[in-house]
Amino acid sequence: MANEEDDPVVQEIDVYLAKSLAEKLYLFQYPVRPASMTYDDIPHLSAKIKPKQQKVELEMAIDTLNPNYCRSKGEQIALNVDGACADETSTYSSKLMDKQTFCSSQTTSNTSRYAAALYRQGELHLTPLHGILQLRPSFSYLDKADAKHREREAANEAGDSSQDEAEDDVKQITVRFSRPESEQARQRRVQSYEFLQKKHAEEPWVHLHYYGLRDSRSEHERQYLLCPGSSGVENTELVKSPSEYLMMLMPPSQEEEKDKPVAPSNVLSMAQLRTLPLADQIKILMKNVKVMPFANLMSLLGPSIDSVAVLRGIQKVAMLVQGNWVVKSDILYPKDSSSPHSGVPAEVLCRGRDFVMWKFTQSRWVVRKEVATVTKLCAEDVKDFLEHMAVVRINKGWEFILPYDGEFIKKHPDVVQRQHMLWTGIQAKLEKVYNLVKETMPKKPDAQSGPAGLVSGDQRIQVAKTKAQQNHALLERELQRRKEQLRVPAVPPGVRIKEEPVSEEDEEQEAEEEPMDTSPSGLHSKLANGLPLGRAAGTDSFNGHPPQGCASTLVARELKAFVEATFQRQFVLTLSELKRLFNLHLASLPPGHTLFSGISDRMLQDTVLAAGCKQILVPFPPQTAASPDEQKVFALWESGDMSDQHRQVLLEIFSKNYRVRRNMIQSRLTQECGEDLSKQEVDKVLKDCCVSYGGMWYLKGTVQS
């Protein structure tokens, strides 16, 4: 109220909007001139305009009688432009620079905020401006002077040339025909700067007539600046609220509305991060950091976050390496991406990076040349893999970037065991893809059982012996308790429990098939980087042989259900592939599941045979590189569908041949099953059981590329 009293309303003025010249009114801004002089005092010689480009050129006379005008300079400029001879085409017919050209340029593309106002008899009349043009002196006459100078020099050179030549030299003319222009080429040509300049130059000039300030025509046009409805007729356009009127009069300028600066796409503040769901927080952190201990991850997420939920989330986006979490390869390299260095697809990059991660589960050190040799990737891609999780040491190789986290290994044995199962499946896949031989596999975990560089090998052996002695009594009591519980087991029909070996030969075989101890007490004594020592050393039977009586009713039922479901999908599997699928199945189970009690290779094979499958004795060639587990082939003999008979004939063929041609299979099936066998039925049987390679057909898992 105090401000209103200090600034009282002096006068109220009616405002009218005139639209008669709204689409025709331009504002011309001339160069600086003396305040006492108006442009109406200067004679306008000519004016022309290009309406589409809103480009105007004006010619104004120069006062050559003014004492400030340099006459000698004006004569020199006219001589340079027109030469000594003056004609109709001359720029300066008076042989004196007596006029000046002004050329316009747009000051702003948005003129909706500007209007011309005319105040008359207590009323303010506004007319919107269609354009604002700034007029600046044009120096095109200098270009003409340069052109004249070049013409004179060319004429002088032509005059000095020899006049004795009877005729000009004969020149060969080559005729070329332009090819039809494609649509893309036409679009590029239309959008080019040269084309736009040419198009602007082709627009014709429209000559205008200039009327002075006191001319009757000017006075007539000036009347259009007044609103015709101001005589008492209601103007409906201005019957609006004050805020709407101001918005119409001065709309917000789009030029001044600038977007707020945004952070880079890979930068996210912690405040923004904590507004996201927990799974997205973990994924973003791991994608940016790439390698992180679990304790650091918990500190970043905040003290109120449940560690169990974080453990569930981290296993979806990362893998456990030396007790630390490393982001999964498919997170860094999505499905449809490719390498920025070599252009190889994401699938190949993920496989190569998984190999590097797996190498670090076996050792603290990795050699870059070895990785490049195995993965066949370029040096830049391999370097990116290593820089994600390691640091280079001179004359040593690449060392894992974080120290071994033994505290996490001891605190979360169930997570460690599940990660071990995943790594087992990845290792089997890498061995098959990269054709790794046993000699190249690491023999020992190489300082993975504890922090590197802190204890020697003798100390590790002594610690292992001490732990073994401490756990011996506990393991004996646990084994005795299991035997007492399983003396009278209830075994479902079709499943038989194998007796433990009693001969010396069987005892040696039992020693080779060391059981996979899943109990918390035995886990720590056998873990190196969260992996059992037997697996890290390359033991063949990674499923392990269980203690006597371990096949309880629930375990046998679960194992049989897995085998039946797997063979209903696959029909033919080698023992190696079956074990890989079984380990992946174990990794998907919750901690404490009954199948973690330990399943031996022998028990797995017995369950396969009891589930209606048969072992196919494929005659592998003598020089085969297949391992013993890869040479054990099992097939579902009866599935209950119409293709059982066809499948059995096919399997009998492969029991006598390692590889077969399709025509042989076709003829044998026709002979056994009749002439009415269609091509679709043959294709279905081949798809269920076989793979094609090099024009020959092999049972699944038996082809050696």
XYZ file of C-alpha atoms in Angstrom:
705
model
C 0.000 0.000 0.000
C 2.885 2.340 0.755
C 4.374 1.764 -2.704
C 1.026 2.537 -4.376
C 0.773 5.812 -2.460
C 4.292 6.809 -3.541
C 3.523 6.006 -7.206
C 0.024 7.274 -7.919
C -1.727 6.834 -11.278
C -1.317 10.044 -13.232
C -3.281 9.233 -16.388
C -5.108 6.286 -17.959
C -4.608 5.798 -21.683
C -6.738 3.588 -23.944
C -4.704 1.169 -26.036
C -5.860 -0.042 -29.476
C -4.434 -2.739 -31.736
C -4.263 -1.810 -35.427
C -3.835 -4.612 -37.942
C -4.136 -2.910 -41.305
C -0.343 -2.897 -41.812
C 0.484 -5.872 -39.557
C 1.856 -8.008 -42.437
C 3.526 -5.091 -44.278
C 5.170 -2.880 -41.677
C 8.975 -2.968 -41.489
C 11.354 -1.018 -39.304
C 14.542 0.220 -41.024
C 17.545 1.059 -38.864
C 19.979 3.416 -40.588
C 23.636 4.124 -39.689
C 24.439 6.805 -37.165
C 23.758 10.310 -38.458
C 23.767 13.853 -37.004
C 20.786 14.508 -34.763
C 19.818 17.604 -36.751
C 19.662 15.717 -40.030
C 16.843 13.377 -41.112
C 16.954 10.897 -43.940
C 14.058 12.715 -45.473
C 16.516 15.517 -46.204
C 18.675 13.134 -48.270
C 17.316 12.371 -51.736
C 16.553 8.668 -52.159
C 17.537 7.726 -55.674
C 16.122 4.168 -55.786
C 14.916 1.290 -53.642
C 14.359 -2.408 -54.309
C 13.383 -5.444 -52.223
C 13.384 -9.245 -52.282
C 10.232 -10.119 -50.273
C 11.012 -13.781 -49.596
C 14.436 -13.000 -48.190
C 13.309 -9.701 -46.614
C 16.324 -8.040 -48.228
C 16.312 -4.340 -49.164
C 18.769 -2.147 -51.065
C 18.578 1.644 -51.045
C 20.594 4.149 -53.053
C 21.071 7.583 -51.491
C 22.759 10.635 -52.957
C 25.986 11.929 -51.444
C 26.334 15.673 -50.936
C 29.397 16.298 -53.108
C 29.273 20.030 -52.319
C 29.815 19.453 -48.624
C 33.189 20.868 -47.497
C 33.933 17.520 -45.767
C 33.639 15.626 -49.073
C 37.030 14.688 -50.651
C 36.497 15.308 -54.366
C 39.819 13.776 -55.526
C 39.091 10.556 -53.663
C 35.603 10.416 -55.190
C 37.015 10.833 -58.701
C 39.607 8.108 -58.070
C 36.948 5.642 -56.885
C 34.748 6.375 -59.929
C 37.726 5.911 -62.250
C 38.628 2.560 -60.662
C 35.046 1.322 -60.910
C 34.021 2.512 -64.375
C 37.319 3.171 -66.106
C 38.046 6.124 -68.386
C 35.015 5.561 -70.623
C 31.600 6.398 -69.200
C 28.443 4.867 -70.697
C 24.960 3.772 -69.645
C 26.283 0.805 -67.681
C 28.602 2.929 -65.574
C 28.018 2.966 -61.857
C 28.969 6.615 -61.509
C 27.896 8.453 -64.669
C 29.123 11.807 -63.347
C 32.682 10.404 -63.031
C 32.390 11.132 -59.323
C 31.249 8.945 -56.433
C 27.970 10.765 -55.858
C 25.807 7.991 -54.374
C 26.018 5.222 -51.783
C 24.227 1.881 -51.557
C 22.774 0.537 -48.288
C 22.029 -3.201 -47.964
C 19.838 -4.697 -45.241
C 20.256 -7.635 -42.871
C 17.813 -9.071 -40.341
C 18.429 -8.197 -36.708
C 16.098 -10.849 -35.290
C 13.932 -13.603 -36.706
C 11.211 -13.170 -34.074
C 9.524 -9.759 -34.201
C 6.341 -10.698 -32.329
C 7.513 -8.679 -29.315
C 7.841 -5.423 -31.207
C 5.220 -2.942 -32.412
C 5.035 0.606 -33.817
C 3.055 2.977 -31.601
C 1.167 6.110 -32.600
C -0.203 8.367 -29.853
C -3.114 10.609 -30.854
C -5.822 12.354 -28.805
C -5.192 10.398 -25.623
C -5.171 7.023 -27.402
C -2.261 4.698 -28.059
C -2.478 2.705 -31.307
C -0.145 -0.291 -31.736
C 0.716 -2.034 -35.014
C 2.829 -5.259 -34.885
C 6.062 -5.171 -36.873
C 6.531 -7.729 -39.641
C 10.311 -7.325 -39.759
C 13.249 -5.277 -38.501
C 16.070 -4.583 -40.953
C 19.410 -2.929 -40.358
C 20.788 -0.957 -43.317
C 24.566 -0.875 -43.657
C 26.760 0.603 -46.391
C 27.473 -1.826 -49.233
C 30.943 -1.850 -50.802
C 30.075 -3.826 -53.911
C 31.702 -1.113 -56.030
C 35.062 -2.334 -54.778
C 34.349 -5.740 -56.312
C 33.617 -3.987 -59.617
C 36.908 -2.114 -59.400
C 38.791 -5.389 -58.871
C 36.998 -6.961 -61.824
C 37.920 -4.014 -64.076
C 41.538 -4.275 -62.944
C 41.683 -7.965 -63.815
C 40.136 -7.290 -67.236
C 42.726 -4.629 -68.006
C 45.569 -6.956 -67.010
C 44.166 -9.735 -69.195
C 43.858 -7.338 -72.138
C 47.453 -6.193 -71.741
C 48.704 -9.790 -71.664
C 46.668 -10.651 -74.745
C 48.088 -7.601 -76.577
C 51.666 -8.670 -75.849
C 51.145 -12.160 -77.274
C 52.423 -12.982 -80.738
C 50.268 -11.875 -83.667
C 51.888 -14.304 -86.113
C 49.736 -17.261 -85.238
C 47.586 -18.064 -88.263
C 44.978 -19.945 -86.331
C 44.277 -21.176 -82.826
C 45.434 -24.556 -81.672
C 42.987 -27.365 -82.255
C 41.667 -28.655 -78.933
C 40.020 -31.980 -78.332
C 36.528 -31.818 -76.897
C 35.299 -34.609 -74.641
C 31.561 -35.132 -74.384
C 30.253 -36.558 -71.129
C 26.745 -37.572 -70.223
C 25.649 -37.071 -66.647
C 24.232 -40.035 -64.813
C 20.699 -39.916 -63.370
C 20.725 -38.190 -60.001
C 19.656 -40.334 -57.051
C 17.226 -39.103 -54.424
C 19.917 -38.926 -51.732
C 22.243 -36.946 -53.994
C 19.413 -34.554 -54.840
C 18.646 -34.016 -51.147
C 22.305 -33.251 -50.410
C 22.486 -30.846 -53.356
C 19.305 -29.026 -52.312
C 20.571 -28.593 -48.753
C 24.032 -27.382 -49.763
C 25.161 -23.804 -49.149
C 25.970 -23.262 -52.828
C 22.445 -24.245 -53.882
C 20.836 -21.948 -51.300
C 23.013 -19.031 -52.383
C 22.111 -19.647 -56.007
C 18.418 -19.830 -55.135
C 18.600 -16.545 -53.243
C 20.379 -14.885 -56.147
C 17.665 -16.038 -58.564
C 14.908 -14.236 -56.679
C 14.082 -11.086 -58.691
C 14.334 -7.605 -57.246
C 11.097 -5.634 -56.841
C 11.654 -1.914 -57.386
C 10.020 0.421 -54.889
C 9.088 4.088 -54.848
C 10.191 6.262 -51.943
C 7.776 8.821 -50.558
C 9.039 11.510 -48.255
C 7.713 12.397 -44.837
C 5.573 15.274 -46.071
C 4.247 13.516 -49.171
C 0.468 13.039 -49.427
C 0.883 9.292 -50.028
C 2.860 8.983 -46.783
C 0.114 10.785 -44.902
C -2.475 8.437 -46.401
C -0.525 5.301 -45.392
C 0.060 6.721 -41.936
C -3.697 6.608 -41.314
C -3.551 2.824 -41.402
C -1.562 2.972 -38.165
C -4.783 3.999 -36.401
C -7.241 1.369 -35.267
C -10.550 1.774 -37.127
C -12.552 0.622 -34.064
C -11.412 3.420 -31.790
C -14.471 5.570 -32.602
C -16.647 3.652 -30.131
C -16.921 0.190 -31.711
C -15.934 -2.491 -29.215
C -12.648 -4.201 -29.956
C -13.215 -7.802 -28.905
C -9.564 -8.753 -29.145
C -8.688 -6.498 -26.215
C -11.565 -7.579 -23.999
C -9.282 -9.857 -21.987
C -7.811 -10.032 -18.526
C -4.694 -7.935 -17.824
C -2.433 -11.019 -17.740
C -3.819 -12.309 -21.064
C -3.427 -8.881 -22.634
C 0.202 -8.628 -21.550
C 0.836 -12.127 -22.885
C -0.611 -11.128 -26.265
C 1.323 -7.883 -26.338
C 4.666 -9.353 -25.257
C 4.746 -13.139 -25.711
C 7.781 -14.946 -24.268
C 10.711 -14.958 -26.650
C 11.856 -18.364 -27.833
C 15.347 -17.019 -28.443
C 15.769 -16.142 -24.781
C 14.375 -19.436 -23.516
C 17.463 -21.561 -23.255
C 17.557 -25.073 -21.900
C 19.133 -25.512 -18.542
C 22.565 -27.066 -18.713
C 22.379 -30.784 -18.115
C 25.023 -33.064 -16.734
C 26.656 -35.665 -18.959
C 24.685 -38.873 -19.406
C 27.207 -40.875 -17.384
C 27.208 -38.477 -14.394
C 24.664 -38.952 -11.618
C 24.731 -37.314 -8.207
C 24.279 -39.419 -5.094
C 21.080 -37.523 -4.287
C 19.622 -38.442 -7.681
C 20.939 -41.990 -7.376
C 19.152 -42.675 -4.104
C 15.796 -41.734 -5.627
C 16.044 -44.757 -7.959
C 15.042 -48.348 -7.099
C 17.692 -50.425 -5.342
C 18.339 -52.640 -8.385
C 18.980 -49.590 -10.593
C 21.290 -48.070 -7.968
C 23.404 -51.215 -7.864
C 23.509 -51.499 -11.654
C 24.551 -47.854 -12.160
C 27.259 -48.047 -9.487
C 28.724 -51.281 -10.815
C 28.576 -50.091 -14.433
C 30.579 -46.977 -13.565
C 32.995 -48.428 -10.979
C 33.275 -51.904 -12.593
C 35.116 -53.493 -9.614
C 34.049 -52.964 -6.005
C 34.217 -54.727 -2.627
C 30.869 -55.474 -1.027
C 31.646 -53.259 1.970
C 32.237 -50.238 -0.280
C 28.977 -50.901 -2.110
C 27.051 -50.965 1.171
C 28.646 -47.690 2.269
C 27.582 -46.000 -0.992
C 24.013 -47.268 -0.779
C 23.544 -46.035 2.777
C 23.211 -47.622 6.229
C 19.448 -48.163 5.975
C 19.708 -50.608 3.046
C 19.266 -54.316 3.825
C 22.413 -56.290 2.998
C 20.376 -59.348 1.971
C 18.539 -57.318 -0.680
C 21.853 -55.911 -1.899
C 23.299 -59.428 -2.174
C 20.348 -60.503 -4.300
C 20.718 -57.448 -6.525
C 24.502 -57.574 -6.950
C 24.411 -61.164 -8.219
C 22.240 -60.048 -11.149
C 24.773 -57.521 -12.451
C 28.168 -58.718 -11.196
C 30.344 -61.799 -10.656
C 32.512 -62.678 -7.663
C 36.253 -62.520 -8.371
C 38.742 -62.891 -5.505
C 36.038 -61.893 -3.003
C 35.226 -58.685 -4.920
C 32.396 -57.955 -7.318
C 33.122 -57.304 -11.014
C 30.363 -56.051 -13.308
C 29.085 -58.596 -15.831
C 30.202 -58.301 -19.423
C 26.694 -58.073 -20.883
C 26.066 -54.960 -18.770
C 29.019 -53.155 -20.362
C 28.400 -54.575 -23.840
C 24.645 -54.753 -24.573
C 23.310 -57.143 -27.171
C 23.170 -54.817 -30.206
C 26.445 -52.939 -29.521
C 29.887 -53.477 -30.995
C 33.525 -52.695 -30.252
C 34.570 -49.072 -30.931
C 38.043 -50.323 -31.875
C 37.492 -53.389 -34.049
C 33.732 -53.439 -34.635
C 33.299 -57.031 -33.412
C 29.816 -57.779 -31.992
C 28.965 -57.643 -28.307
C 28.716 -61.445 -28.007
C 32.397 -61.876 -28.901
C 33.424 -59.051 -26.549
C 31.475 -60.581 -23.656
C 33.108 -63.961 -24.243
C 36.592 -62.429 -24.282
C 35.979 -60.383 -21.142
C 34.536 -63.436 -19.353
C 37.781 -65.239 -20.166
C 39.782 -62.428 -18.527
C 37.528 -62.494 -15.448
C 37.819 -66.269 -15.226
C 41.629 -66.036 -15.439
C 41.580 -63.702 -12.444
C 39.570 -66.268 -10.464
C 42.542 -68.590 -10.959
C 45.448 -66.203 -10.406
C 46.361 -62.713 -9.243
C 48.251 -62.127 -12.502
C 47.211 -62.224 -16.155
C 49.425 -61.784 -19.218
C 47.940 -59.616 -21.938
C 49.610 -61.504 -24.777
C 48.113 -64.797 -23.572
C 44.600 -63.290 -23.500
C 45.003 -61.883 -27.021
C 46.260 -65.243 -28.304
C 43.321 -67.187 -26.876
C 40.499 -64.720 -27.605
C 41.826 -63.608 -31.049
C 40.732 -60.031 -30.265
C 42.625 -56.856 -31.112
C 45.054 -55.351 -28.600
C 42.797 -52.352 -27.853
C 39.844 -54.545 -26.861
C 42.017 -56.714 -24.618
C 43.489 -53.610 -23.017
C 39.995 -52.316 -22.254
C 39.115 -55.628 -20.562
C 42.220 -55.522 -18.387
C 41.871 -51.841 -17.485
C 38.373 -52.578 -16.138
C 39.717 -54.834 -13.391
C 43.526 -54.753 -13.221
C 46.621 -52.551 -13.129
C 49.764 -53.142 -15.154
C 53.037 -53.973 -13.392
C 56.302 -53.569 -15.262
C 57.898 -56.904 -16.241
C 55.150 -58.830 -14.430
C 51.861 -58.427 -16.265
C 48.439 -57.262 -15.105
C 47.532 -57.644 -11.415
C 43.964 -57.663 -10.129
C 43.152 -54.152 -8.999
C 41.772 -54.993 -5.516
C 43.200 -57.175 -2.733
C 41.631 -60.506 -1.901
C 38.521 -60.019 0.289
C 38.684 -63.007 2.616
C 36.224 -61.461 5.058
C 33.386 -61.585 2.528
C 34.282 -65.185 1.607
C 34.009 -66.284 5.255
C 30.847 -64.318 5.949
C 28.802 -65.441 2.916
C 29.645 -69.066 2.042
C 26.283 -69.672 0.331
C 26.858 -66.774 -2.086
C 30.409 -67.970 -2.717
C 29.204 -71.480 -3.523
C 26.555 -70.209 -5.940
C 29.127 -68.026 -7.687
C 31.415 -71.041 -7.942
C 28.673 -72.953 -9.740
C 28.251 -70.092 -12.198
C 31.980 -69.940 -12.842
C 32.018 -73.683 -13.414
C 29.424 -73.331 -16.171
C 31.287 -70.366 -17.699
C 34.557 -72.298 -17.590
C 33.038 -75.267 -19.418
C 31.703 -72.932 -22.089
C 35.059 -71.160 -22.466
C 36.901 -74.471 -22.747
C 34.615 -75.503 -25.568
C 34.634 -72.174 -27.426
C 38.360 -71.462 -27.172
C 39.339 -75.162 -27.405
C 41.443 -74.971 -24.243
C 43.501 -78.053 -23.380
C 44.199 -79.325 -19.901
C 47.862 -78.365 -20.052
C 46.943 -74.702 -20.412
C 44.558 -74.824 -17.459
C 45.984 -73.522 -14.191
C 47.160 -76.255 -11.864
C 46.863 -74.330 -8.626
C 44.893 -71.296 -7.473
C 48.146 -69.311 -7.306
C 47.845 -67.374 -4.085
C 44.052 -67.162 -4.185
C 43.475 -68.564 -0.695
C 44.365 -65.296 0.939
C 45.685 -61.814 0.366
C 48.557 -61.844 -2.104
C 52.015 -61.076 -0.843
C 51.254 -61.568 2.886
C 52.026 -65.257 3.529
C 54.388 -67.700 1.905
C 53.597 -71.099 0.436
C 54.934 -73.022 3.466
C 52.778 -70.908 5.756
C 49.702 -71.657 3.679
C 50.407 -75.397 3.855
C 50.811 -75.205 7.622
C 47.547 -73.270 8.000
C 45.749 -75.813 5.804
C 47.060 -78.708 7.898
C 45.964 -77.017 11.109
C 42.471 -76.413 9.750
C 42.226 -79.996 8.500
C 43.133 -81.360 11.942
C 40.607 -79.074 13.614
C 37.802 -80.091 11.257
C 38.599 -83.820 11.165
C 36.662 -84.722 14.307
C 33.696 -82.596 13.245
C 33.584 -84.200 9.794
C 33.751 -87.701 11.293
C 30.796 -87.001 13.576
C 28.780 -85.493 10.709
C 29.477 -88.521 8.491
C 28.482 -90.961 11.233
C 25.236 -89.042 11.844
C 24.310 -89.198 8.156
C 24.967 -92.943 8.014
C 22.678 -93.550 10.984
C 19.896 -91.453 9.451
C 20.052 -93.195 6.067
C 20.351 -96.845 7.084
C 16.739 -97.468 5.997
C 16.229 -95.042 3.084
C 12.995 -94.827 1.158
C 14.080 -94.945 -2.454
C 11.548 -94.284 -5.220
C 11.060 -96.941 -7.923
C 13.545 -96.889 -10.754
C 16.383 -95.321 -8.704
C 19.086 -97.539 -7.314
C 21.741 -96.435 -4.876
C 25.264 -97.385 -5.779
C 27.307 -99.187 -3.163
C 30.623 -97.632 -2.245
C 33.714 -99.302 -3.711
C 35.427 -101.844 -1.507
C 38.255 -103.024 -3.734
C 41.617 -101.260 -3.892
C 40.939 -100.193 -7.476
C 37.574 -98.727 -6.484
C 39.176 -96.999 -3.488
C 41.642 -95.300 -5.831
C 38.754 -94.200 -8.034
C 36.929 -92.920 -4.972
C 39.976 -90.909 -3.980
C 39.992 -89.278 -7.419
C 36.292 -88.389 -7.128
C 36.593 -86.196 -4.060
C 33.168 -85.183 -2.687
C 32.023 -81.593 -3.064
C 31.668 -80.456 0.546
C 28.865 -77.914 0.840
C 28.860 -77.642 4.616
C 29.997 -74.313 6.098
C 32.768 -75.987 8.133
C 34.382 -77.638 5.155
C 33.893 -74.763 2.746
C 36.515 -72.428 4.156
C 39.225 -75.071 4.162
C 38.712 -75.716 0.432
C 38.098 -72.240 -0.938
C 40.512 -70.239 -3.023
C 38.864 -67.037 -4.262
C 35.558 -68.665 -3.383
C 36.315 -71.745 -5.579
C 37.022 -75.279 -4.326
C 40.693 -76.204 -4.560
C 39.876 -79.402 -6.430
C 38.171 -77.446 -9.190
C 40.865 -74.802 -9.327
C 43.443 -77.533 -9.817
C 41.514 -78.935 -12.758
C 39.935 -82.047 -11.144
C 37.865 -83.932 -13.711
C 34.965 -84.953 -11.459
C 33.819 -81.511 -10.335
C 30.469 -82.811 -9.086
C 32.265 -84.853 -6.452
C 31.473 -88.290 -4.992
C 29.149 -88.132 -1.982
C 29.555 -90.108 1.247
C 27.788 -93.444 1.549
C 24.014 -93.108 1.907
C 23.848 -89.520 0.697
C 21.104 -90.219 -1.899
C 18.083 -89.558 0.264
C 14.550 -89.698 -1.038
C 14.254 -85.948 -1.560
C 17.649 -85.632 -3.257
C 16.906 -88.541 -5.610
C 13.510 -87.095 -6.475
C 14.924 -83.638 -7.202
C 17.771 -85.069 -9.273
C 15.459 -87.287 -11.299
C 13.089 -84.385 -11.968
C 16.002 -82.317 -13.283
C 17.245 -85.138 -15.528
C 13.804 -85.877 -16.977
C 13.077 -82.199 -17.674
C 16.492 -81.709 -19.278
C 16.248 -84.697 -21.626
C 12.686 -83.813 -22.612
C 14.159 -80.591 -24.026
C 17.528 -81.788 -25.334
C 16.996 -85.533 -26.201
C 20.782 -86.082 -26.646
C 23.461 -84.889 -24.200
C 27.056 -85.716 -23.425
C 28.041 -86.158 -19.804
C 30.116 -82.965 -19.989
C 27.180 -80.911 -21.223
C 24.839 -82.526 -18.688
C 27.163 -81.592 -15.840
C 27.387 -78.035 -17.131
C 23.595 -77.737 -17.216
C 23.390 -79.283 -13.745
C 25.808 -76.722 -12.320
C 23.810 -73.889 -13.887
C 20.702 -75.415 -12.326
C 22.404 -75.481 -8.931
C 23.393 -71.836 -9.293
C 19.740 -70.887 -9.798
C 18.596 -72.696 -6.627
C 18.218 -70.894 -3.277
C 20.864 -71.429 -0.592
C 20.424 -74.577 1.475
C 18.650 -76.585 -1.249
C 18.817 -80.363 -0.926
C 20.820 -80.793 -4.157
C 23.754 -78.991 -2.510
C 24.374 -82.096 -0.372
C 26.694 -83.468 -3.092
C 25.979 -85.358 -6.310
C 28.617 -87.652 -7.805
C 29.161 -88.300 -11.500
C 28.228 -91.949 -10.904
C 24.952 -91.007 -9.224
C 24.161 -88.567 -12.034
C 24.741 -91.275 -14.666
C 22.637 -93.817 -12.755
C 19.790 -91.324 -12.532
C 20.011 -90.694 -16.277
C 19.738 -94.417 -17.036
C 16.861 -94.817 -14.553
C 14.973 -91.957 -16.263
C 14.481 -93.932 -19.480
C 17.694 -92.878 -21.238
C 20.364 -95.048 -22.848
C 24.052 -94.560 -23.364
C 24.985 -94.415 -27.061
C 28.421 -95.928 -27.687
C 29.500 -93.575 -30.444
C 32.661 -94.856 -32.202
C 34.845 -91.742 -31.854
C 37.886 -91.605 -34.176
C 41.266 -92.481 -32.579
C 42.630 -88.949 -33.027
C 39.629 -87.287 -31.360
C 40.249 -84.388 -28.968
C 37.080 -85.129 -26.979
C 37.493 -85.620 -23.239
C 36.183 -88.801 -21.543
C 33.089 -86.938 -20.354
C 32.445 -85.709 -23.901
C 32.659 -89.288 -25.227
C 29.874 -90.447 -22.897
C 26.679 -89.764 -24.873
C 23.203 -90.320 -23.401
C 19.901 -90.123 -25.289
C 16.251 -90.255 -24.317
C 15.005 -93.574 -25.723
C 11.258 -93.122 -25.233
C 9.599 -89.719 -24.804
C 6.025 -90.765 -25.557
C 5.608 -88.877 -28.826
C 5.228 -90.107 -32.418
C 8.926 -89.697 -33.197
C 10.235 -92.303 -30.756
C 10.643 -95.000 -33.435
C 12.409 -92.615 -35.824
C 14.692 -91.391 -33.046
C 15.631 -94.944 -32.038
C 16.567 -95.840 -35.619
C 18.714 -92.709 -35.825
C 20.488 -93.491 -32.548
C 21.239 -97.039 -33.722
C 22.863 -95.555 -36.828
C 25.174 -93.407 -34.681
C 26.062 -96.354 -32.453
C 27.994 -97.663 -35.483
C 29.086 -94.418 -37.144
C 30.672 -91.264 -35.758
C 29.319 -89.098 -38.607
C 26.676 -89.857 -41.262
C 25.400 -88.293 -44.464
C 21.788 -87.259 -44.727
C 20.975 -89.585 -47.643
C 22.074 -92.572 -45.562
C 19.833 -91.460 -42.693
C 16.940 -90.919 -45.106
C 17.281 -94.340 -46.683
C 17.608 -96.142 -43.329
C 14.548 -94.367 -41.881
C 12.550 -95.167 -45.009
C 13.602 -98.815 -44.806
C 12.667 -99.169 -41.145
C 9.596 -96.918 -40.960
C 8.025 -97.197 -44.410
C 7.839 -95.221 -47.622
C 5.385 -92.631 -46.279
C 8.015 -90.839 -44.164
C 7.877 -87.105 -44.985
C 10.742 -84.632 -45.131
C 9.302 -82.693 -42.167
C 9.463 -85.790 -39.960
C 13.080 -86.437 -40.917
C 13.976 -82.812 -40.269
C 12.350 -82.982 -36.828
C 14.337 -86.050 -35.805
C 17.601 -84.533 -37.067
C 16.869 -81.278 -35.254
C 16.174 -83.122 -31.989
C 19.304 -85.254 -31.973
C 21.903 -84.005 -34.458
C 23.918 -81.058 -35.697
C 25.233 -80.478 -39.209
C 28.858 -79.559 -39.803
C 30.735 -79.629 -43.116
C 27.943 -81.459 -44.930
C 27.931 -84.312 -42.380
C 25.606 -85.014 -39.453
C 26.830 -85.656 -35.878
C 25.105 -86.371 -32.609
C 24.820 -83.273 -30.440
C 27.996 -82.563 -28.488
C 30.175 -84.993 -30.471
C 31.317 -82.754 -33.338
C 34.873 -81.480 -32.917
C 35.357 -78.295 -34.969
